[in-house]
Tab-separated table of C-alpha atoms and ligand atoms in Angstrom:
chain	number	residue	atom	x	y	z
I	4	MET	CA	-23.191	-71.596	-7.446
I	5	THR	CA	-25.387	-69.189	-9.378
I	6	GLU	CA	-28.834	-70.243	-8.136
I	7	GLN	CA	-28.179	-71.090	-4.469
I	8	GLU	CA	-29.636	-69.012	-1.528
I	9	PRO	CA	-26.876	-66.576	0.013
I	10	ILE	CA	-26.006	-67.663	3.475
I	11	TYR	CA	-25.972	-63.615	4.059
I	12	ARG	CA	-27.537	-60.616	1.914
I	13	GLY	CA	-25.947	-57.581	3.311
I	14	LYS	CA	-26.947	-53.942	1.857
I	15	ALA	CA	-24.352	-54.465	-0.926
I	16	LYS	CA	-22.919	-57.860	-0.940
I	17	SER	CA	-24.082	-61.386	-0.795
I	18	ILE	CA	-22.397	-64.179	0.589
I	19	PHE	CA	-22.434	-67.732	-0.747
I	20	ARG	CA	-20.998	-70.926	0.540
I	21	SER	CA	-18.471	-72.860	-1.651
I	22	GLU	CA	-17.880	-76.267	-2.099
I	23	ASN	CA	-14.514	-75.710	-0.405
I	24	PRO	CA	-15.114	-75.164	3.312
I	25	ASP	CA	-12.048	-72.939	3.419
I	26	GLU	CA	-13.688	-70.498	0.721
I	27	LEU	CA	-16.648	-68.191	0.702
I	28	ILE	CA	-18.161	-66.644	-2.485
I	29	VAL	CA	-18.620	-62.828	-2.175
I	30	LYS	CA	-20.874	-61.243	-4.959
I	31	PHE	CA	-20.708	-57.392	-5.233
I	32	ARG	CA	-24.243	-56.363	-6.090
I	33	ASP	CA	-25.201	-53.078	-7.789
I	34	ASP	CA	-27.181	-51.795	-4.827
I	35	ILE	CA	-25.899	-48.691	-3.224
I	36	THR	CA	-27.162	-47.408	0.237
I	37	ALA	CA	-26.445	-44.376	2.608
I	38	PHE	CA	-27.688	-43.228	5.810
I	39	ASP	CA	-28.136	-46.751	7.353
I	40	GLY	CA	-30.027	-47.793	4.356
I	41	ALA	CA	-32.661	-44.694	4.423
I	42	LYS	CA	-31.388	-43.742	0.731
I	43	LYS	CA	-31.042	-46.665	-1.645
I	44	ASP	CA	-30.748	-47.446	-5.303
I	45	GLU	CA	-29.543	-49.868	-8.060
I	46	LEU	CA	-26.696	-48.486	-10.181
I	47	SER	CA	-25.711	-50.675	-13.077
I	48	SER	CA	-22.128	-51.911	-12.837
I	49	LYS	CA	-21.545	-50.506	-9.247
I	50	GLY	CA	-20.480	-53.771	-8.043
I	51	VAL	CA	-18.225	-54.521	-10.729
I	52	TYR	CA	-16.278	-51.125	-10.169
I	53	ASN	CA	-16.216	-51.930	-6.437
I	54	ALA	CA	-15.233	-55.504	-6.956
I	55	LYS	CA	-12.416	-54.584	-9.388
I	56	VAL	CA	-10.897	-51.853	-7.079
I	57	SER	CA	-11.198	-54.292	-4.006
I	58	ALA	CA	-9.481	-56.924	-5.640
I	59	TYR	CA	-6.790	-54.650	-7.013
I	60	LEU	CA	-6.080	-53.293	-3.597
I	61	PHE	CA	-6.112	-56.431	-1.735
I	62	ARG	CA	-3.601	-58.046	-4.149
I	63	TYR	CA	-1.478	-54.645	-3.719
I	64	LEU	CA	-1.628	-55.041	0.031
I	65	GLU	CA	-0.802	-58.763	-0.099
I	66	GLU	CA	2.387	-57.842	-2.221
I	67	ASN	CA	3.270	-55.648	0.647
I	68	GLY	CA	2.965	-57.961	3.605
I	69	VAL	CA	-0.654	-57.269	4.667
I	70	ARG	CA	-2.498	-60.607	4.811
I	71	SER	CA	-6.241	-60.409	3.756
I	72	HIS	CA	-9.095	-62.737	3.070
I	73	PHE	CA	-8.724	-62.275	-0.464
I	74	VAL	CA	-7.987	-65.342	-2.835
I	75	ARG	CA	-8.970	-64.748	-6.465
I	76	MET	CA	-11.642	-63.240	-8.774
I	77	GLU	CA	-14.265	-65.780	-9.820
I	78	ASP	CA	-15.975	-63.307	-12.367
I	79	GLU	CA	-15.849	-59.460	-12.589
I	80	ARG	CA	-18.403	-59.133	-9.524
I	81	THR	CA	-17.451	-62.346	-7.663
I	82	MET	CA	-14.558	-62.602	-5.130
I	83	ILE	CA	-13.606	-65.833	-3.662
I	84	VAL	CA	-12.333	-65.033	0.064
I	85	ARG	CA	-11.312	-67.050	3.156
I	86	PRO	CA	-14.183	-67.532	5.412
I	87	LEU	CA	-13.561	-65.148	8.541
I	88	GLU	CA	-15.447	-65.185	11.930
I	89	MET	CA	-15.721	-61.104	11.654
I	90	ILE	CA	-14.932	-58.877	14.446
I	91	PRO	CA	-17.828	-56.451	14.831
I	92	VAL	CA	-15.573	-53.248	14.818
I	93	GLU	CA	-15.108	-50.879	12.045
I	94	VAL	CA	-11.654	-49.323	11.854
I	95	ILE	CA	-11.463	-46.039	10.450
I	96	VAL	CA	-8.379	-44.161	9.401
I	97	ARG	CA	-8.569	-40.505	9.121
I	98	ASN	CA	-6.042	-38.406	7.380
I	99	ILE	CA	-8.308	-35.308	6.556
I	100	ALA	CA	-11.190	-34.129	8.810
I	101	ALA	CA	-14.587	-35.012	6.960
I	102	GLY	CA	-17.776	-37.000	7.750
I	103	SER	CA	-18.858	-37.836	11.384
I	104	LEU	CA	-15.789	-36.272	12.676
I	105	VAL	CA	-16.853	-32.863	11.550
I	106	ARG	CA	-20.420	-33.500	12.411
I	107	ASN	CA	-19.726	-34.640	15.914
I	108	TYR	CA	-16.678	-32.590	16.848
I	109	PRO	CA	-15.422	-29.020	16.541
I	110	ILE	CA	-13.107	-29.309	13.641
I	111	GLU	CA	-13.303	-27.810	10.315
I	112	GLU	CA	-13.981	-30.085	7.044
I	113	GLY	CA	-10.653	-30.424	5.257
I	114	THR	CA	-8.447	-30.033	8.385
I	115	PRO	CA	-5.090	-32.295	7.980
I	116	LEU	CA	-5.001	-34.853	10.694
I	117	ASP	CA	-1.107	-35.599	11.382
I	118	PRO	CA	-0.758	-38.091	12.677
I	119	PRO	CA	-3.681	-39.958	11.133
I	120	VAL	CA	-6.584	-40.547	13.630
I	121	ILE	CA	-8.141	-43.956	14.166
I	122	VAL	CA	-11.556	-44.222	15.120
I	123	LEU	CA	-13.288	-47.486	16.035
I	124	ASP	CA	-17.005	-48.038	15.687
I	125	TYR	CA	-19.177	-50.976	17.002
I	126	LYS	CA	-20.692	-52.490	13.717
I	127	ASP	CA	-24.198	-52.793	14.619
I	128	ASP	CA	-26.976	-51.104	12.269
I	129	GLU	CA	-29.656	-51.142	14.850
I	130	ARG	CA	-27.352	-49.019	17.309
I	131	HIS	CA	-26.360	-47.085	14.451
I	132	ASP	CA	-22.714	-48.067	14.688
I	133	PRO	CA	-21.651	-46.277	17.885
I	134	MET	CA	-18.302	-45.260	18.558
I	135	ILE	CA	-16.397	-47.825	20.724
I	136	ASN	CA	-13.121	-47.830	22.587
I	137	ASP	CA	-10.260	-50.241	23.336
I	138	GLU	CA	-11.695	-50.849	26.892
I	139	ILE	CA	-15.217	-51.687	25.760
I	140	ILE	CA	-13.938	-53.875	22.965
I	141	VAL	CA	-11.833	-55.921	25.592
I	142	ALA	CA	-14.893	-55.869	28.144
I	143	LEU	CA	-17.032	-57.366	25.220
I	144	GLY	CA	-14.683	-60.187	24.267
I	145	PHE	CA	-14.044	-58.840	20.748
I	146	MET	CA	-10.222	-58.515	20.928
I	147	THR	CA	-7.753	-58.486	23.402
I	148	ALA	CA	-5.626	-55.408	24.209
I	149	GLU	CA	-2.710	-56.803	22.225
I	150	GLU	CA	-4.909	-57.608	19.154
I	151	ILE	CA	-6.364	-54.294	19.122
I	152	GLU	CA	-2.787	-52.858	19.079
I	153	ALA	CA	-1.855	-55.035	16.257
I	154	VAL	CA	-4.888	-54.300	14.024
I	155	LYS	CA	-4.245	-50.610	14.666
I	156	GLN	CA	-0.581	-51.125	13.435
I	157	THR	CA	-1.793	-52.907	10.450
I	158	ALA	CA	-4.530	-50.283	9.656
I	159	LEU	CA	-1.582	-47.454	9.661
I	160	LYS	CA	0.512	-49.531	7.318
I	161	ILE	CA	-2.415	-50.000	5.037
I	162	ASN	CA	-2.877	-46.257	5.257
I	163	ASP	CA	0.599	-45.499	4.226
I	164	LEU	CA	0.243	-48.131	1.398
I	165	LEU	CA	-2.990	-46.743	0.137
I	166	LYS	CA	-2.166	-43.232	0.315
I	167	GLY	CA	0.567	-43.987	-2.000
I	168	LYS	CA	-1.696	-45.645	-4.666
I	169	VAL	CA	-4.298	-42.782	-4.158
I	170	ASP	CA	-1.694	-40.029	-4.427
I	171	ALA	CA	-0.454	-41.428	-7.638
I	172	ILE	CA	-3.952	-41.019	-9.399
I	173	GLY	CA	-4.214	-37.399	-8.263
I	174	LEU	CA	-6.642	-37.900	-5.225
I	175	ASP	CA	-6.245	-37.273	-1.499
I	176	LEU	CA	-7.056	-40.361	0.653
I	177	VAL	CA	-9.292	-38.517	3.292
I	178	ASP	CA	-10.415	-41.455	5.348
I	179	PHE	CA	-11.404	-45.116	4.942
I	180	LYS	CA	-13.047	-48.089	6.818
I	181	LEU	CA	-11.706	-51.470	7.403
I	182	GLU	CA	-13.009	-54.816	8.889
I	183	PHE	CA	-11.066	-57.469	10.154
I	184	GLY	CA	-12.045	-61.278	11.164
I	185	ARG	CA	-10.516	-64.481	12.527
I	186	HIS	CA	-9.259	-67.193	10.375
I	187	GLY	CA	-7.972	-70.058	12.698
I	188	ASP	CA	-5.684	-68.343	14.999
I	189	GLU	CA	-4.991	-65.360	12.836
I	190	ILE	CA	-6.577	-61.984	12.347
I	191	LEU	CA	-7.053	-61.030	8.545
I	192	LEU	CA	-8.169	-58.164	6.742
I	193	GLY	CA	-11.533	-58.599	5.326
I	194	ASP	CA	-14.569	-57.229	3.635
I	195	GLU	CA	-13.737	-54.446	0.794
I	196	ILE	CA	-11.825	-51.416	0.216
I	197	SER	CA	-13.686	-49.417	-2.530
I	198	MET	CA	-15.442	-46.363	-3.237
I	199	ASP	CA	-17.938	-47.111	-0.651
I	200	SER	CA	-15.573	-47.363	2.053
I	201	MET	CA	-12.863	-44.730	1.167
I	202	ARG	CA	-13.499	-41.102	1.002
I	203	LEU	CA	-11.383	-39.734	-1.815
I	204	TRP	CA	-10.888	-35.953	-2.906
I	205	ASP	CA	-9.491	-34.536	-6.003
I	206	LYS	CA	-6.138	-33.173	-4.866
I	207	GLN	CA	-6.999	-29.724	-6.812
I	208	THR	CA	-10.615	-28.953	-6.552
I	209	HIS	CA	-11.321	-31.182	-3.635
I	210	ALA	CA	-14.380	-32.742	-5.409
I	211	SER	CA	-15.681	-35.985	-3.949
I	212	MET	CA	-14.744	-39.100	-6.068
I	213	ASP	CA	-16.360	-41.657	-3.696
I	214	LYS	CA	-19.938	-42.633	-2.353
I	215	ASP	CA	-20.312	-38.918	-0.987
I	216	VAL	CA	-21.266	-38.086	-4.513
I	217	TYR	CA	-24.350	-40.457	-3.886
I	218	ARG	CA	-24.904	-39.567	-0.419
I	219	PHE	CA	-25.089	-35.741	-1.189
I	220	ASP	CA	-26.049	-35.830	-4.927
I	221	LYS	CA	-23.167	-34.233	-5.898
I	222	GLY	CA	-22.940	-35.570	-9.580
I	223	ASP	CA	-23.051	-38.603	-11.450
I	224	VAL	CA	-22.034	-41.545	-9.121
I	225	MET	CA	-21.131	-44.164	-11.587
I	226	THR	CA	-19.059	-41.780	-13.869
I	227	THR	CA	-17.031	-41.183	-10.617
I	228	TYR	CA	-16.801	-44.716	-9.769
I	229	ALA	CA	-15.854	-45.828	-13.252
I	230	GLU	CA	-13.093	-43.106	-13.215
I	231	VAL	CA	-11.491	-44.025	-10.010
I	232	ALA	CA	-11.672	-47.864	-10.920
I	233	LYS	CA	-10.051	-46.888	-14.277
I	234	ARG	CA	-7.312	-44.604	-12.855
I	235	LEU	CA	-6.456	-47.256	-9.933
I	236	ALA	CA	-6.979	-50.546	-11.415
I	237	GLY	CA	-6.592	-49.787	-15.382
I	238	GLU	CA	-8.738	-50.156	-18.372
I	239	GLU	CA	-12.084	-52.164	-18.038
V	310	LIG	P1	-22.355	-52.677	6.001
V	310	LIG	O1	-22.979	-52.200	4.726
V	310	LIG	O2	-22.648	-51.920	7.266
V	310	LIG	O3	-20.712	-52.942	6.148
V	310	LIG	P2	-23.533	-55.215	5.521
V	310	LIG	O4	-23.590	-56.398	6.331
V	310	LIG	O5	-24.934	-54.719	4.842
V	310	LIG	O6	-23.023	-53.943	6.339
V	310	LIG	P3	-22.359	-56.021	2.945
V	310	LIG	O7	-20.938	-55.343	2.621
V	310	LIG	O8	-23.448	-55.962	2.276
V	310	LIG	O9	-22.512	-55.108	4.422
V	310	LIG	O10	-22.225	-57.353	3.524
V	310	LIG	C1	-20.978	-58.203	3.507
V	310	LIG	C2	-20.925	-58.741	4.856
V	310	LIG	O11	-20.026	-59.790	4.802
V	310	LIG	C3	-20.431	-57.681	6.032
V	310	LIG	O12	-21.229	-58.077	7.124
V	310	LIG	C4	-19.043	-58.349	6.168
V	310	LIG	O13	-18.772	-58.146	7.814
V	310	LIG	C5	-19.127	-59.756	6.096
V	310	LIG	N1	-17.916	-60.278	5.519
V	310	LIG	C6	-16.764	-59.624	4.725
V	310	LIG	N2	-15.798	-60.422	4.450
V	310	LIG	C7	-16.033	-61.660	5.074
V	310	LIG	C8	-15.331	-62.760	5.177
V	310	LIG	N3	-14.318	-63.164	4.520
V	310	LIG	N4	-16.029	-63.973	5.871
V	310	LIG	C9	-17.369	-63.646	6.358
V	310	LIG	N5	-17.918	-62.624	6.349
V	310	LIG	C10	-17.418	-61.559	5.752
V	311	LIG	P1	-17.557	-41.467	8.762
V	311	LIG	O1	-17.100	-40.079	8.469
V	311	LIG	O2	-17.373	-41.937	10.120
V	311	LIG	O3	-19.040	-41.744	8.350
V	311	LIG	P2	-20.187	-40.978	7.376
V	311	LIG	O4	-20.050	-41.870	6.257
V	311	LIG	O5	-21.374	-41.159	8.011
V	311	LIG	O6	-19.854	-39.602	7.184
V	311	LIG	O7	-17.093	-42.380	7.694
V	311	LIG	C1	-15.522	-42.416	7.676
V	311	LIG	C2	-15.071	-43.288	6.534
V	311	LIG	O8	-15.554	-44.721	6.769
V	311	LIG	C3	-15.719	-43.155	5.128
V	311	LIG	O9	-14.577	-43.191	4.290
V	311	LIG	C4	-16.874	-44.056	4.970
V	311	LIG	C5	-16.238	-45.205	5.826
V	311	LIG	N1	-17.523	-45.836	6.301
V	311	LIG	C6	-17.963	-46.922	5.847
V	311	LIG	O10	-17.553	-47.543	4.690
V	311	LIG	N2	-18.994	-47.737	6.472
V	311	LIG	C7	-19.587	-47.320	7.629
V	311	LIG	O11	-20.469	-47.928	8.271
V	311	LIG	C8	-18.985	-46.031	8.251
V	311	LIG	C9	-19.542	-45.360	9.390
V	311	LIG	C10	-17.861	-45.418	7.471
């Protein structure tokens, strides 16, 4: 497995074929990027922390009835998953206004959003992931209206489950991004759930405990990632 060429090399993970046709090998690299790849670095162990948190959260979701691509961990940065035909839609759930919501709309950072707001983006780096809506998703043949509804309900259930976990470690779950894909006739949760894809704020100070530390040079990125991994998924 180790020396073969990846079948896909993304900005943070590499995907390898496995001997088992119903498994893929996902390697979480130490690369970190922001602003569509305009800012990039390699931070030692970053991939390990994200893999650890993702695996922990996929297991937790599975125990609570949310099916995902996760099969098992091969080593500390290598995850075995079900191969999905990815749906190019990012499903973002927001509990508190931040990021692009604040940049694009007249709402102050930190405003609570109750009920949570779901935003759908078309995943296409060249087009800078524009926002998409249900009708466009149906028109492009990505999902049926019923599938979109089911995915949104799953995203809200995941939100409730993740909020509980994140709350328990003294953080607020501000927002997060999910990706889904097809496996046979099922739609499963895929990709990762990590400090790269969630926005987490300290409950007291509102200090960022996620990739915003890297995006906006708010402190030591690896200390932050290590701290969240430790609080959430236990000792190294
Ligand atoms: P971005 O950083 O914008 O999400 P990327 O493609 O650079 O894009 P990576 O995380 O580096 O992101 O790459 C992982 C890729 O693997 C993504 O394109 C993701 O959609 C895809 N992927 C995730 N889970 C699966 C799966 N189970 N089967 C097939 N592809 C998957
Ligand atoms: P958002 O506020 O839309 O974008 P930005 O990161 O540019 O401020 O992001 C909402 C959440 O979704 C945030 O937790 C980061 C995550 N996300 C990703 O993981 N990948 C993406 O491509 C995007 C757009 C967001």
